[in-house]
Amino acid sequence: MTEFHYAKDPDGIATITWDVPGKSMNVMSFEGLAELDECIDRALADAAVKGVIITSGKKDFAGGMDLNILARMRDEAGENPAQGLFDGIMRMHGLLRKIERAGMDPKTLKGGKPVVAALPGTAAGIGLEVPLACHRIIAADNPKAKIGLPEIMVGLFPGAGGTTRLVRKLGPMAAAPFLLEGKMQEPKKMKAAGVVDEVVPAGELLARAKEWVLSAKDADLVKPWDQKGYKMPGGAPYHPAGYMTFVGANAMVMGRTMGVYPAAKALLSAVYEGALVPFDAALRVEARWFVNVLMNPSSSAMIRSLFINKEALEKGANRPSVPDQSVKKVGVLGAGMMGAGIAHVSASAGIEVVLIDATQEAADRGKAHSEALLDKGMKRGKVTAEKKEEVLSRISATTDYAALEGCDLIVEAVFEDPKVKAEVTARTEAVVGADCIFATNTSTLPITELARASKRPDQFIGIHFFSPVDKMMLVEIIRGAETGDTAVAKALDFVRQIRKTPIVVNDARFFYANRCIIPYINEGIRMVREGVAPALIENAAKLVGMPLGPLQLVDETSIDLGVKIAKATRAAMGDTYPDGEVDEVLFWMADEGRLGRKANAGFYAYDEAGKRIGLWEGLSAKYAEAAEQPDLSEVKHRLLFSQVLEAVRALEDGVLTDIREGDVGAILGWGFAPWSGGPFSWLDMLGAERAVNLCSGLAAKFGPRFAAPDLLREMAARGESFYGRFGAGKKAA
Ligand code: NAD
């Protein structure tokens, strides 16, 4: 055995220690399940064993199931993958049920062996489902540990009995935040919530577990749901209180997910139907719904993008093979909104930061931003006073470029003006060493052109953060025409240090994310001009799973920024500029002083406190709503295709070289319908042929911006899919 170890002590306690070799965190594999099964059989069969402790040899208990295995389980389940999956999951239930019944007589419920889970730290997913099957969960008092069932975050739900057991342990209402939101909490809070049974000082964990095992009585081993007359806490669905929970939960889930996330619906069904039947039948119901989710293309696409591919990119799937380029000292130029955020995330990751601005006051203000974020973290109990001091001590705020000496990476975030950027590039290069990499955080200026101001264009690169820097997980790395491999590796290693997700794209107007989001905003604005009801536009966007409608999004990013970008784009494109109709609306809004949220006035109306109170009525006064409104699906398609066609063009143009980056970048960068797995996954679900047909219809009615790109046509003709042709790291360009 390699992943679980079995030991028996003289007092008759069998300790099963989970310790996957070569990993810092235990993750459940096929082999692991088989080994755990073997350990349990051995303990139950040995008359000298009085009870069992399941624990971990690491600082944490377990991070969950290896989702690669779930994907493999489906792919390898032969002719009838659903049946194969169901059988596999039922075997898992069999093992956990064996732990739960622990050899007791099914009639008298006597004679079982106590099994306790002793959790030293984090226990997530199946890392909590195994403990839930044990007779007691004892956790070490470790405030850094996170305990919970986060499956819903990647388009699944707890399918190894976690759903059924948690609902029966806490009641559907109390279990809802853990199941529906994937809420993870530290041990003491999980004890208060009733998930964990006991929290003890870390040093006493195993001693206390042993003490409990030795004192446990038969009655302590019988789960409430295995006792006669069990009643679900808070009431089952046919109980007046339970009834209200289910009606409310259904509405809440639909309101939040707009019905586009199959896992949320399936989870609710598993809970509701499971609550109506005995425990073992409920496990079968849970397994059937779990298989239903695993078989749903949306869930597999979400797992692929948000887990498998995201992790591959974070581990450097597209990193050139250059020696480690970890950053030790970073110089951040410009301490405004972006620079201050970049300084904060760098210092938090242990990197020394020199934060430069034109005046000491501005530089100090940038550092104060970090202090404010750390204070917020302290209020939430996430940051200690020492940590705050440590992070702040790493940031030197100054106006003195000489302080940049010794920096191995520069991230420039000064005004979006090529002249200012050129000046700071030259000033920096006069001070830093010959190996230093210079990165710009520009959002609109071509990297290749900015690199002209550098003496070392091969060491010049784009590292494009999204706002707010501390929250947004994506970083777009942009290779200029002359950018070398070391600069790319440096950027990737930096992004890894600050624990964000990178994509690497080639240089072109608006790079990747902004290139795709602008057409989405523009399509929304075009529809306003055509007389489509703004509420229809915004709601259609929500119904396809976009976090913000296009009009709300432009309010958030500000209408004057839109005007600025439109003017610059028009100047660059000349006669070929296609968005005059959009500008008509945008410029009018700006003239009216409706600059968006920051002005408390935009496409939406806001109250004095800045709260959005509804769509602005003046909009319909200027652009009257047409008597006949379009079909909802047409509006949805316009909003989705405006983005995904741009993503396909970015692939065709060689801006994107890896569709995994296209999908992950879309979800993390601009919130593209996460249920779909990203633009390429969505097109694969639709099928290239159907996509081309829909595009033809849209192009005939609304113009050539919807014409299917040649690549999509070719794929339709050959019956290809994006992941079939470009998947698993097959380079597109
Ligand atoms: P900002 O105006 O908030 O900050 C710019 C800072 O640079 C100011 O503090 C200014 O004093 C300082 N500065 C100007 N000239 C300087 C000089 N010569 N030397 C030192 N400091 C100087 O702007 P921002 O929103 O933080 O944007 C900065 C950069 O990041 C721009 O290139 C922008 O395109 C890009 N960007 C912005 C966003 C966003 O959402 N705001 C997102 C991605 C990228």
PDB file of C-alpha atoms in Angstrom, residues 44-212:
ATOM      1  CA  LEU A  44     -13.145  -5.053  10.934  1.00  0.00           C
ATOM      2  CA  ALA A  45     -11.879  -8.596  10.487  1.00  0.00           C
ATOM      3  CA  ASP A  46      -9.333  -8.403  13.312  1.00  0.00           C
ATOM      4  CA  ALA A  47     -10.936  -9.346  16.609  1.00  0.00           C
ATOM      5  CA  ALA A  48      -8.109  -7.611  18.466  1.00  0.00           C
ATOM      6  CA  VAL A  49      -9.042  -4.252  16.948  1.00  0.00           C
ATOM      7  CA  LYS A  50     -11.382  -2.263  19.203  1.00  0.00           C
ATOM      8  CA  GLY A  51     -11.761   0.763  17.015  1.00  0.00           C
ATOM      9  CA  VAL A  52     -10.306   2.775  14.173  1.00  0.00           C
ATOM     10  CA  ILE A  53      -8.807   6.242  13.737  1.00  0.00           C
ATOM     11  CA  ILE A  54      -8.669   7.639  10.191  1.00  0.00           C
ATOM     12  CA  THR A  55      -6.185  10.495   9.978  1.00  0.00           C
ATOM     13  CA  SER A  56      -3.546  12.039   7.763  1.00  0.00           C
ATOM     14  CA  GLY A  57       0.234  12.027   7.748  1.00  0.00           C
ATOM     15  CA  LYS A  58       0.243  15.573   6.408  1.00  0.00           C
ATOM     16  CA  LYS A  59      -0.632  18.931   7.903  1.00  0.00           C
ATOM     17  CA  ASP A  60      -4.026  18.720   6.195  1.00  0.00           C
ATOM     18  CA  PHE A  61      -6.446  15.822   5.892  1.00  0.00           C
ATOM     19  CA  ALA A  62      -7.333  15.945   2.190  1.00  0.00           C
ATOM     20  CA  GLY A  63      -8.071  18.361  -0.639  1.00  0.00           C
ATOM     21  CA  GLY A  64     -10.708  16.237  -2.354  1.00  0.00           C
ATOM     22  CA  MET A  65     -11.097  13.845  -5.235  1.00  0.00           C
ATOM     23  CA  ASP A  66      -8.738  14.013  -8.160  1.00  0.00           C
ATOM     24  CA  LEU A  67     -11.166  15.424 -10.735  1.00  0.00           C
ATOM     25  CA  ASN A  68      -9.000  14.118 -13.548  1.00  0.00           C
ATOM     26  CA  ILE A  69     -10.138  10.703 -12.384  1.00  0.00           C
ATOM     27  CA  LEU A  70     -13.816  11.604 -12.636  1.00  0.00           C
ATOM     28  CA  ALA A  71     -13.247  12.784 -16.186  1.00  0.00           C
ATOM     29  CA  ARG A  72     -11.347   9.566 -16.899  1.00  0.00           C
ATOM     30  CA  MET A  73     -14.011   7.447 -15.218  1.00  0.00           C
ATOM     31  CA  ARG A  74     -16.569   8.755 -17.685  1.00  0.00           C
ATOM     32  CA  ASP A  75     -14.315   8.502 -20.714  1.00  0.00           C
ATOM     33  CA  GLU A  76     -13.231   4.964 -19.884  1.00  0.00           C
ATOM     34  CA  ALA A  77     -16.607   3.583 -18.809  1.00  0.00           C
ATOM     35  CA  GLY A  78     -17.047   1.767 -22.100  1.00  0.00           C
ATOM     36  CA  GLU A  79     -20.207   1.588 -24.165  1.00  0.00           C
ATOM     37  CA  ASN A  80     -22.496   2.719 -21.412  1.00  0.00           C
ATOM     38  CA  PRO A  81     -20.581   5.435 -19.552  1.00  0.00           C
ATOM     39  CA  ALA A  82     -23.551   6.385 -17.355  1.00  0.00           C
ATOM     40  CA  GLN A  83     -23.895   2.823 -16.058  1.00  0.00           C
ATOM     41  CA  GLY A  84     -20.142   2.581 -15.555  1.00  0.00           C
ATOM     42  CA  LEU A  85     -20.116   5.795 -13.581  1.00  0.00           C
ATOM     43  CA  PHE A  86     -23.120   4.746 -11.511  1.00  0.00           C
ATOM     44  CA  ASP A  87     -21.539   1.392 -10.646  1.00  0.00           C
ATOM     45  CA  GLY A  88     -18.272   3.095  -9.684  1.00  0.00           C
ATOM     46  CA  ILE A  89     -20.033   5.598  -7.459  1.00  0.00           C
ATOM     47  CA  MET A  90     -22.134   2.897  -5.812  1.00  0.00           C
ATOM     48  CA  ARG A  91     -18.916   1.013  -4.985  1.00  0.00           C
ATOM     49  CA  MET A  92     -17.705   4.175  -3.255  1.00  0.00           C
ATOM     50  CA  HIS A  93     -20.993   4.386  -1.330  1.00  0.00           C
ATOM     51  CA  GLY A  94     -20.525   0.734  -0.389  1.00  0.00           C
ATOM     52  CA  LEU A  95     -17.148   1.512   1.172  1.00  0.00           C
ATOM     53  CA  LEU A  96     -18.386   4.550   3.112  1.00  0.00           C
ATOM     54  CA  ARG A  97     -21.473   2.671   4.266  1.00  0.00           C
ATOM     55  CA  LYS A  98     -19.197  -0.125   5.484  1.00  0.00           C
ATOM     56  CA  ILE A  99     -17.310   2.424   7.597  1.00  0.00           C
ATOM     57  CA  GLU A 100     -20.593   3.799   8.914  1.00  0.00           C
ATOM     58  CA  ARG A 101     -22.038   0.400   9.866  1.00  0.00           C
ATOM     59  CA  ALA A 102     -18.591  -0.741  11.095  1.00  0.00           C
ATOM     60  CA  GLY A 103     -19.533  -4.357  11.450  1.00  0.00           C
ATOM     61  CA  MET A 104     -22.590  -3.803  13.645  1.00  0.00           C
ATOM     62  CA  ASP A 105     -25.505  -6.201  13.589  1.00  0.00           C
ATOM     63  CA  PRO A 106     -28.054  -4.649  11.226  1.00  0.00           C
ATOM     64  CA  LYS A 107     -30.972  -5.656  13.438  1.00  0.00           C
ATOM     65  CA  THR A 108     -29.720  -4.935  16.936  1.00  0.00           C
ATOM     66  CA  LEU A 109     -27.323  -2.163  15.794  1.00  0.00           C
ATOM     67  CA  LYS A 110     -24.830  -3.566  18.270  1.00  0.00           C
ATOM     68  CA  GLY A 111     -21.283  -4.856  18.059  1.00  0.00           C
ATOM     69  CA  GLY A 112     -19.813  -2.273  15.655  1.00  0.00           C
ATOM     70  CA  LYS A 113     -16.313  -0.856  15.969  1.00  0.00           C
ATOM     71  CA  PRO A 114     -16.050   2.879  16.552  1.00  0.00           C
ATOM     72  CA  VAL A 115     -14.436   4.789  13.688  1.00  0.00           C
ATOM     73  CA  VAL A 116     -13.297   8.341  14.276  1.00  0.00           C
ATOM     74  CA  ALA A 117     -11.956  10.845  11.761  1.00  0.00           C
ATOM     75  CA  ALA A 118      -9.110  12.935  13.181  1.00  0.00           C
ATOM     76  CA  LEU A 119      -8.563  15.955  10.942  1.00  0.00           C
ATOM     77  CA  PRO A 120      -5.315  17.882  11.418  1.00  0.00           C
ATOM     78  CA  GLY A 121      -6.229  20.592   8.890  1.00  0.00           C
ATOM     79  CA  THR A 122      -8.117  21.204   5.662  1.00  0.00           C
ATOM     80  CA  ALA A 123     -10.711  18.598   4.710  1.00  0.00           C
ATOM     81  CA  ALA A 124     -12.459  19.307   1.423  1.00  0.00           C
ATOM     82  CA  GLY A 125     -14.777  17.359  -0.849  1.00  0.00           C
ATOM     83  CA  ILE A 126     -14.290  13.643  -0.353  1.00  0.00           C
ATOM     84  CA  GLY A 127     -11.899  14.737   2.394  1.00  0.00           C
ATOM     85  CA  LEU A 128     -15.042  15.596   4.351  1.00  0.00           C
ATOM     86  CA  GLU A 129     -17.308  12.927   2.867  1.00  0.00           C
ATOM     87  CA  VAL A 130     -15.173  10.136   4.368  1.00  0.00           C
ATOM     88  CA  PRO A 131     -15.287  11.767   7.848  1.00  0.00           C
ATOM     89  CA  LEU A 132     -19.049  12.253   7.517  1.00  0.00           C
ATOM     90  CA  ALA A 133     -19.352   8.486   7.235  1.00  0.00           C
ATOM     91  CA  CYS A 134     -17.302   8.023  10.435  1.00  0.00           C
ATOM     92  CA  HIS A 135     -18.950   8.001  13.857  1.00  0.00           C
ATOM     93  CA  ARG A 136     -17.248  11.128  15.077  1.00  0.00           C
ATOM     94  CA  ILE A 137     -15.310  13.967  13.476  1.00  0.00           C
ATOM     95  CA  ILE A 138     -12.608  15.489  15.654  1.00  0.00           C
ATOM     96  CA  ALA A 139     -10.676  18.399  14.157  1.00  0.00           C
ATOM     97  CA  ALA A 140      -7.493  20.075  15.348  1.00  0.00           C
ATOM     98  CA  ASP A 141      -7.940  23.707  16.324  1.00  0.00           C
ATOM     99  CA  ASN A 142      -6.251  25.040  13.212  1.00  0.00           C
ATOM    100  CA  PRO A 143      -7.712  28.387  12.086  1.00  0.00           C
ATOM    101  CA  LYS A 144      -5.976  28.041   8.723  1.00  0.00           C
ATOM    102  CA  ALA A 145      -7.826  24.815   7.943  1.00  0.00           C
ATOM    103  CA  LYS A 146     -10.774  24.932   5.599  1.00  0.00           C
ATOM    104  CA  ILE A 147     -13.450  22.321   5.975  1.00  0.00           C
ATOM    105  CA  GLY A 148     -16.283  21.921   3.505  1.00  0.00           C
ATOM    106  CA  LEU A 149     -17.730  20.567   0.292  1.00  0.00           C
ATOM    107  CA  PRO A 150     -16.685  22.907  -2.549  1.00  0.00           C
ATOM    108  CA  GLU A 151     -17.786  20.646  -5.445  1.00  0.00           C
ATOM    109  CA  ILE A 152     -20.480  23.064  -6.661  1.00  0.00           C
ATOM    110  CA  MET A 153     -17.734  25.542  -7.574  1.00  0.00           C
ATOM    111  CA  VAL A 154     -16.556  23.326 -10.409  1.00  0.00           C
ATOM    112  CA  GLY A 155     -19.973  22.312 -11.660  1.00  0.00           C
ATOM    113  CA  LEU A 156     -20.490  19.221  -9.481  1.00  0.00           C
ATOM    114  CA  PHE A 157     -22.080  18.462  -6.139  1.00  0.00           C
ATOM    115  CA  PRO A 158     -20.872  16.169  -3.341  1.00  0.00           C
ATOM    116  CA  GLY A 159     -21.497  12.732  -4.814  1.00  0.00           C
ATOM    117  CA  ALA A 160     -19.824  10.390  -2.331  1.00  0.00           C
ATOM    118  CA  GLY A 161     -22.656  10.578   0.181  1.00  0.00           C
ATOM    119  CA  GLY A 162     -21.761  14.096   1.340  1.00  0.00           C
ATOM    120  CA  THR A 163     -25.033  15.524   0.080  1.00  0.00           C
ATOM    121  CA  THR A 164     -27.218  12.890   1.714  1.00  0.00           C
ATOM    122  CA  ARG A 165     -25.297  12.751   4.984  1.00  0.00           C
ATOM    123  CA  LEU A 166     -24.976  16.505   5.498  1.00  0.00           C
ATOM    124  CA  VAL A 167     -28.667  17.084   4.832  1.00  0.00           C
ATOM    125  CA  ARG A 168     -29.571  14.344   7.287  1.00  0.00           C
ATOM    126  CA  LYS A 169     -27.104  15.607   9.861  1.00  0.00           C
ATOM    127  CA  LEU A 170     -27.969  19.330   9.729  1.00  0.00           C
ATOM    128  CA  GLY A 171     -31.294  19.538   7.929  1.00  0.00           C
ATOM    129  CA  PRO A 172     -31.704  20.952   4.422  1.00  0.00           C
ATOM    130  CA  MET A 173     -31.813  24.592   5.503  1.00  0.00           C
ATOM    131  CA  ALA A 174     -28.599  24.502   7.552  1.00  0.00           C
ATOM    132  CA  ALA A 175     -26.845  22.339   4.948  1.00  0.00           C
ATOM    133  CA  ALA A 176     -27.757  24.686   2.082  1.00  0.00           C
ATOM    134  CA  PRO A 177     -24.821  27.154   2.316  1.00  0.00           C
ATOM    135  CA  PHE A 178     -22.335  24.268   2.395  1.00  0.00           C
ATOM    136  CA  LEU A 179     -23.904  22.380  -0.497  1.00  0.00           C
ATOM    137  CA  LEU A 180     -25.218  25.170  -2.709  1.00  0.00           C
ATOM    138  CA  GLU A 181     -22.437  27.702  -2.203  1.00  0.00           C
ATOM    139  CA  GLY A 182     -19.557  25.381  -1.369  1.00  0.00           C
ATOM    140  CA  LYS A 183     -18.925  27.381   1.803  1.00  0.00           C
ATOM    141  CA  MET A 184     -15.667  26.334   3.500  1.00  0.00           C
ATOM    142  CA  GLN A 185     -14.928  27.272   7.095  1.00  0.00           C
ATOM    143  CA  GLU A 186     -12.362  26.799   9.826  1.00  0.00           C
ATOM    144  CA  PRO A 187     -12.872  23.958  12.331  1.00  0.00           C
ATOM    145  CA  LYS A 188     -14.398  26.038  15.140  1.00  0.00           C
ATOM    146  CA  LYS A 189     -17.034  27.475  12.828  1.00  0.00           C
ATOM    147  CA  MET A 190     -17.753  24.026  11.434  1.00  0.00           C
ATOM    148  CA  LYS A 191     -18.188  22.786  14.995  1.00  0.00           C
ATOM    149  CA  ALA A 192     -20.660  25.628  15.647  1.00  0.00           C
ATOM    150  CA  ALA A 193     -22.484  24.664  12.439  1.00  0.00           C
ATOM    151  CA  GLY A 194     -22.707  21.071  13.621  1.00  0.00           C
ATOM    152  CA  VAL A 195     -20.599  19.542  10.845  1.00  0.00           C
ATOM    153  CA  VAL A 196     -17.584  18.765  13.040  1.00  0.00           C
ATOM    154  CA  ASP A 197     -18.293  17.121  16.405  1.00  0.00           C
ATOM    155  CA  GLU A 198     -15.293  18.273  18.398  1.00  0.00           C
ATOM    156  CA  VAL A 199     -12.337  20.674  18.084  1.00  0.00           C
ATOM    157  CA  VAL A 200      -9.228  20.006  20.186  1.00  0.00           C
ATOM    158  CA  PRO A 201      -5.733  21.532  20.437  1.00  0.00           C
ATOM    159  CA  ALA A 202      -3.589  20.244  17.563  1.00  0.00           C
ATOM    160  CA  GLY A 203      -1.172  18.424  19.865  1.00  0.00           C
ATOM    161  CA  GLU A 204      -3.996  16.418  21.461  1.00  0.00           C
ATOM    162  CA  LEU A 205      -5.749  15.305  18.282  1.00  0.00           C
ATOM    163  CA  LEU A 206      -4.733  11.659  18.173  1.00  0.00           C
ATOM    164  CA  ALA A 207      -4.835  11.170  21.943  1.00  0.00           C
ATOM    165  CA  ARG A 208      -8.376  12.516  22.059  1.00  0.00           C
ATOM    166  CA  ALA A 209      -9.421  10.370  19.091  1.00  0.00           C
ATOM    167  CA  LYS A 210      -8.076   7.305  20.850  1.00  0.00           C
ATOM    168  CA  GLU A 211      -9.791   8.266  24.086  1.00  0.00           C
ATOM    169  CA  TRP A 212     -13.111   8.585  22.263  1.00  0.00           C
TER     170      TRP A 212
END
